[in-house]
Amino acid sequence: MRQRPFVLSTDPHAPFPPADSAMRDPDGLLAIGGDLSQPRLLNAYRHGIFPWFSAGQPPLWWSPDPRMVFRTDSVRLSSRFRRELKRSTWRIRADTCFEKVITACAQSPRPRQDGTWITSGMRQAYIDLHRQGHAHSVEVFDGDHLVGGIYGVAIGRMFFGESMFSHRSGGSKVALAALAARLCEWSWPLIDAQVENDHLHSLGGCLMPRQTFLEQIGRLVDQPSPEGAWTHRFGVLAAASLSQASVP
């Protein structure tokens, strides 16, 4: 394990150090510097690395061990929440308002966190990825009102989740469950959730050793999948239909 983070070259195509050489304290810090260009971001995700830093800091790149993931057939919604969903009129779509989703994620307060890690530069970098068909949002609507959502990066058949939000209670849960349901239908087995917390555990998230994670995504990112916006492929999903999913 490294004693200090690797300093990245200014060349956006330069390779990262191996993810398993990340520091133990703080857990997973691998590299510092570089930029948020599309080549660097896509290269990072392909190798199990993601950026996470605050305003005023240089880019920090992470690959924690273990890794929080969701298996797409095992997102857990409580029995009470499923009963509520049976009466829901919410609808879920994809890639119809990516910029609104990432802005809502940036503005959502987080427990024990001042400010946001989704800086203006970070926001623009993922909007650019979205315009190139690499970043996607899943959006929950009550009529015309956006009430929840999630966004992340897709490479091959692997989805790397970045952030989610709720404007109404349960909005982010519905977004995650809908995303998992569609990905499971498409034979995408995993959603990366990066760093563990109690909320993700309550929704069925589990810890995976970093080496196992790297081996699995190494295969998934090279599998073919249609490129471009997900709007038509995802279609419109009724939130009420998620109440029928089996409980793992």
CSV table of C-alpha atoms in Angstrom, one decimal:
chain,number,residue,atom,x,y,z
A,1,MET,CA,0.0,0.0,0.0
A,2,ARG,CA,1.2,3.5,-0.8
A,3,GLN,CA,2.2,5.9,2.0
A,4,ARG,CA,1.1,8.9,0.0
A,5,PRO,CA,-1.1,9.3,-3.1
A,6,PHE,CA,0.4,9.1,-6.6
A,7,VAL,CA,0.6,12.4,-8.4
A,8,LEU,CA,-1.0,12.2,-11.8
A,9,SER,CA,0.5,13.4,-15.0
A,10,THR,CA,-1.1,16.3,-16.9
A,11,ASP,CA,-1.6,14.0,-19.8
A,12,PRO,CA,-5.3,12.9,-19.6
A,13,HIS,CA,-4.5,9.6,-21.3
A,14,ALA,CA,-1.8,8.7,-18.8
A,15,PRO,CA,-2.5,5.5,-16.9
A,16,PHE,CA,-3.5,5.4,-13.2
A,17,PRO,CA,-1.4,3.4,-10.8
A,18,PRO,CA,-3.0,0.0,-9.9
A,19,ALA,CA,-6.1,0.4,-7.8
A,20,ASP,CA,-4.9,-2.2,-5.3
A,21,SER,CA,-1.9,0.1,-4.4
A,22,ALA,CA,-4.3,2.7,-2.8
A,23,MET,CA,-3.6,3.9,0.7
A,24,ARG,CA,-5.2,2.3,3.7
A,25,ASP,CA,-5.4,5.6,5.6
A,26,PRO,CA,-7.4,7.3,4.3
A,27,ASP,CA,-9.0,4.1,2.9
A,28,GLY,CA,-8.7,4.0,-0.8
A,29,LEU,CA,-7.0,7.2,-1.6
A,30,LEU,CA,-4.9,6.4,-4.7
A,31,ALA,CA,-3.9,9.5,-6.6
A,32,ILE,CA,-4.1,13.3,-6.7
A,33,GLY,CA,-4.2,15.9,-9.5
A,34,GLY,CA,-4.9,15.6,-13.1
A,35,ASP,CA,-8.3,16.8,-14.4
A,36,LEU,CA,-11.9,15.7,-15.1
A,37,SER,CA,-11.5,15.2,-18.8
A,38,GLN,CA,-13.6,12.5,-20.5
A,39,PRO,CA,-10.6,10.3,-21.3
A,40,ARG,CA,-9.4,10.4,-17.7
A,41,LEU,CA,-12.8,9.8,-16.1
A,42,LEU,CA,-13.6,6.9,-18.3
A,43,ASN,CA,-10.2,5.4,-17.8
A,44,ALA,CA,-10.7,5.8,-14.0
A,45,TYR,CA,-14.1,4.0,-13.9
A,46,ARG,CA,-12.9,1.2,-16.1
A,47,HIS,CA,-10.2,0.5,-13.5
A,48,GLY,CA,-12.4,0.8,-10.4
A,49,ILE,CA,-11.4,4.4,-9.5
A,50,PHE,CA,-13.6,7.4,-9.0
A,51,PRO,CA,-13.0,11.1,-8.2
A,52,TRP,CA,-14.2,12.6,-4.8
A,53,PHE,CA,-13.0,15.9,-3.5
A,54,SER,CA,-14.3,19.2,-2.2
A,55,ALA,CA,-14.1,22.7,-3.6
A,56,GLY,CA,-10.6,24.2,-3.3
A,57,GLN,CA,-8.9,20.8,-3.4
A,58,PRO,CA,-7.2,19.2,-6.4
A,59,PRO,CA,-8.9,16.1,-7.8
A,60,LEU,CA,-8.6,13.2,-5.5
A,61,TRP,CA,-9.0,9.7,-6.9
A,62,TRP,CA,-10.2,6.7,-4.8
A,63,SER,CA,-10.6,2.9,-4.8
A,64,PRO,CA,-11.6,1.8,-1.3
A,65,ASP,CA,-11.4,-1.7,0.0
A,66,PRO,CA,-13.9,-3.2,0.5
A,67,ARG,CA,-16.3,-1.7,-2.1
A,68,MET,CA,-20.0,-1.1,-1.6
A,69,VAL,CA,-22.1,-2.6,-4.4
A,70,PHE,CA,-25.7,-3.5,-5.2
A,71,ARG,CA,-26.5,-6.7,-7.0
A,72,THR,CA,-29.3,-5.7,-9.4
A,73,ASP,CA,-31.5,-8.6,-8.4
A,74,SER,CA,-31.2,-7.7,-4.7
A,75,VAL,CA,-32.2,-4.1,-4.0
A,76,ARG,CA,-34.3,-4.3,-0.8
A,77,LEU,CA,-37.4,-2.2,-0.2
A,78,SER,CA,-39.2,-2.6,3.1
A,79,SER,CA,-42.6,-4.3,3.2
A,80,ARG,CA,-44.2,-1.0,4.4
A,81,PHE,CA,-42.7,0.9,1.6
A,82,ARG,CA,-43.9,-1.7,-1.0
A,83,ARG,CA,-47.4,-1.3,0.4
A,84,GLU,CA,-47.2,2.4,-0.1
A,85,LEU,CA,-45.9,1.9,-3.7
A,86,LYS,CA,-49.0,0.0,-4.6
A,87,ARG,CA,-50.9,3.2,-4.5
A,88,SER,CA,-48.2,5.4,-6.1
A,89,THR,CA,-48.9,7.2,-9.4
A,90,TRP,CA,-45.2,8.0,-9.8
A,91,ARG,CA,-43.5,7.3,-13.1
A,92,ILE,CA,-39.8,6.6,-13.8
A,93,ARG,CA,-37.9,7.6,-16.9
A,94,ALA,CA,-34.3,7.9,-17.9
A,95,ASP,CA,-32.1,10.7,-19.5
A,96,THR,CA,-34.9,13.2,-19.9
A,97,CYS,CA,-33.4,15.8,-17.4
A,98,PHE,CA,-29.9,14.8,-16.5
A,99,GLU,CA,-28.8,18.3,-15.6
A,100,LYS,CA,-31.7,18.7,-13.2
A,101,VAL,CA,-30.8,15.5,-11.5
A,102,ILE,CA,-27.1,16.3,-11.0
A,103,THR,CA,-28.0,19.8,-9.8
A,104,ALA,CA,-30.5,18.3,-7.3
A,105,CYS,CA,-27.9,15.9,-6.0
A,106,ALA,CA,-25.4,18.8,-5.6
A,107,GLN,CA,-28.0,20.8,-3.6
A,108,SER,CA,-29.2,18.0,-1.4
A,109,PRO,CA,-28.0,18.1,2.2
A,110,ARG,CA,-26.0,15.1,3.4
A,111,PRO,CA,-25.6,14.0,7.1
A,112,ARG,CA,-22.4,15.1,8.7
A,113,GLN,CA,-21.3,16.9,5.5
A,114,ASP,CA,-21.0,20.7,4.9
A,115,GLY,CA,-21.3,21.8,1.3
A,116,THR,CA,-21.1,19.5,-1.6
A,117,TRP,CA,-18.5,17.4,-3.4
A,118,ILE,CA,-20.4,18.0,-6.7
A,119,THR,CA,-18.5,21.2,-7.5
A,120,SER,CA,-19.3,23.3,-10.6
A,121,GLY,CA,-16.4,21.6,-12.4
A,122,MET,CA,-17.6,18.2,-11.4
A,123,ARG,CA,-21.1,18.9,-12.5
A,124,GLN,CA,-19.9,20.1,-15.9
A,125,ALA,CA,-17.7,17.1,-16.4
A,126,TYR,CA,-20.6,14.7,-15.9
A,127,ILE,CA,-22.9,16.8,-18.1
A,128,ASP,CA,-20.3,16.4,-20.8
A,129,LEU,CA,-20.1,12.7,-20.2
A,130,HIS,CA,-23.9,12.5,-20.5
A,131,ARG,CA,-23.9,14.4,-23.8
A,132,GLN,CA,-21.5,11.8,-25.1
A,133,GLY,CA,-23.7,8.9,-24.0
A,134,HIS,CA,-21.6,7.7,-21.0
A,135,ALA,CA,-23.5,9.2,-18.0
A,136,HIS,CA,-27.1,8.5,-17.4
A,137,SER,CA,-29.9,9.6,-15.0
A,138,VAL,CA,-32.9,7.8,-13.8
A,139,GLU,CA,-35.7,10.2,-12.8
A,140,VAL,CA,-38.9,9.8,-10.7
A,141,PHE,CA,-41.8,12.0,-11.6
A,142,ASP,CA,-45.1,12.8,-9.8
A,143,GLY,CA,-46.9,14.2,-12.8
A,144,ASP,CA,-44.5,16.8,-14.2
A,145,HIS,CA,-42.7,17.2,-10.9
A,146,LEU,CA,-39.3,15.6,-10.4
A,147,VAL,CA,-39.3,14.0,-7.0
A,148,GLY,CA,-36.2,11.8,-7.0
A,149,GLY,CA,-33.4,10.5,-9.1
A,150,ILE,CA,-30.0,8.9,-9.4
A,151,TYR,CA,-27.1,9.4,-11.9
A,152,GLY,CA,-23.9,7.6,-12.8
A,153,VAL,CA,-21.6,6.3,-15.5
A,154,ALA,CA,-22.2,3.3,-17.7
A,155,ILE,CA,-19.3,1.4,-19.4
A,156,GLY,CA,-20.0,-1.9,-21.1
A,157,ARG,CA,-22.5,-3.7,-18.8
A,158,MET,CA,-21.4,-2.0,-15.6
A,159,PHE,CA,-23.1,1.0,-13.9
A,160,PHE,CA,-21.1,3.2,-11.6
A,161,GLY,CA,-23.5,5.1,-9.3
A,162,GLU,CA,-22.5,8.6,-8.3
A,163,SER,CA,-25.3,10.2,-6.3
A,164,MET,CA,-29.0,10.2,-5.7
A,165,PHE,CA,-31.6,12.6,-4.2
A,166,SER,CA,-35.2,12.8,-3.0
A,167,HIS,CA,-37.5,15.8,-3.1
A,168,ARG,CA,-40.2,13.6,-1.7
A,169,SER,CA,-39.9,10.8,0.8
A,170,GLY,CA,-38.8,7.6,-1.0
A,171,GLY,CA,-37.8,9.3,-4.2
A,172,SER,CA,-34.2,8.1,-4.3
A,173,LYS,CA,-35.3,4.6,-3.2
A,174,VAL,CA,-37.7,4.4,-6.2
A,175,ALA,CA,-35.0,5.7,-8.5
A,176,LEU,CA,-32.5,3.0,-7.3
A,177,ALA,CA,-35.0,0.2,-7.4
A,178,ALA,CA,-36.1,1.2,-10.9
A,179,LEU,CA,-32.5,1.4,-12.1
A,180,ALA,CA,-31.7,-2.0,-10.7
A,181,ALA,CA,-34.9,-3.6,-12.2
A,182,ARG,CA,-34.0,-2.3,-15.7
A,183,LEU,CA,-30.3,-3.3,-15.4
A,184,CYS,CA,-31.3,-6.8,-14.2
A,185,GLU,CA,-33.5,-7.1,-17.3
A,186,TRP,CA,-30.5,-6.1,-19.4
A,187,SER,CA,-28.2,-8.7,-17.7
A,188,TRP,CA,-26.1,-6.0,-15.9
A,189,PRO,CA,-25.4,-7.7,-12.6
A,190,LEU,CA,-23.8,-4.9,-10.5
A,191,ILE,CA,-24.2,-1.3,-9.5
A,192,ASP,CA,-21.2,0.3,-7.9
A,193,ALA,CA,-22.1,2.4,-4.8
A,194,GLN,CA,-18.5,3.3,-3.9
A,195,VAL,CA,-18.4,3.9,-0.1
A,196,GLU,CA,-20.5,2.1,2.5
A,197,ASN,CA,-23.1,3.8,4.7
A,198,ASP,CA,-26.0,2.6,6.8
A,199,HIS,CA,-28.6,3.8,4.3
A,200,LEU,CA,-27.1,1.8,1.5
A,201,HIS,CA,-26.9,-1.3,3.7
A,202,SER,CA,-30.6,-0.9,4.5
A,203,LEU,CA,-31.4,-1.0,0.7
A,204,GLY,CA,-29.5,-4.2,0.2
A,205,GLY,CA,-26.0,-2.9,-0.5
A,206,CYS,CA,-23.2,-5.2,0.3
A,207,LEU,CA,-19.5,-5.1,0.7
A,208,MET,CA,-17.2,-6.7,-1.9
A,209,PRO,CA,-13.4,-7.1,-1.5
A,210,ARG,CA,-11.7,-4.7,-3.8
A,211,GLN,CA,-9.9,-7.4,-5.7
A,212,THR,CA,-13.1,-9.3,-6.4
A,213,PHE,CA,-14.7,-6.0,-7.5
A,214,LEU,CA,-11.8,-5.2,-9.9
A,215,GLU,CA,-12.0,-8.7,-11.4
A,216,GLN,CA,-15.8,-8.5,-12.0
A,217,ILE,CA,-15.8,-5.0,-13.5
A,218,GLY,CA,-12.8,-6.0,-15.6
A,219,ARG,CA,-15.1,-8.4,-17.4
A,220,LEU,CA,-18.2,-6.3,-17.4
A,221,VAL,CA,-16.8,-3.1,-18.9
A,222,ASP,CA,-15.6,-5.0,-22.0
A,223,GLN,CA,-19.0,-6.5,-22.7
A,224,PRO,CA,-21.0,-4.9,-25.6
A,225,SER,CA,-24.0,-2.7,-24.8
A,226,PRO,CA,-25.9,-0.1,-26.9
A,227,GLU,CA,-24.5,3.4,-26.6
A,228,GLY,CA,-26.3,6.7,-26.3
A,229,ALA,CA,-29.2,8.0,-24.3
A,230,TRP,CA,-31.4,5.5,-22.4
A,231,THR,CA,-34.6,7.3,-22.8
A,232,HIS,CA,-36.3,5.0,-25.3
A,233,ARG,CA,-34.5,1.8,-24.1
A,234,PHE,CA,-35.5,2.4,-20.5
A,235,GLY,CA,-39.1,3.4,-21.4
A,236,VAL,CA,-41.5,4.5,-18.7
A,237,LEU,CA,-41.8,2.4,-15.5
A,238,ALA,CA,-44.6,2.7,-13.0
A,239,ALA,CA,-43.4,3.0,-9.5
A,240,ALA,CA,-46.3,0.7,-8.4
A,241,SER,CA,-44.8,-2.1,-10.4
A,242,LEU,CA,-41.8,-2.1,-8.0
A,243,SER,CA,-44.0,-3.3,-5.2
A,244,GLN,CA,-44.2,-6.7,-6.9
A,245,ALA,CA,-40.5,-7.3,-6.9
A,246,SER,CA,-39.4,-10.2,-4.8
A,247,VAL,CA,-37.7,-9.5,-1.4
A,248,PRO,CA,-34.2,-11.0,-1.2
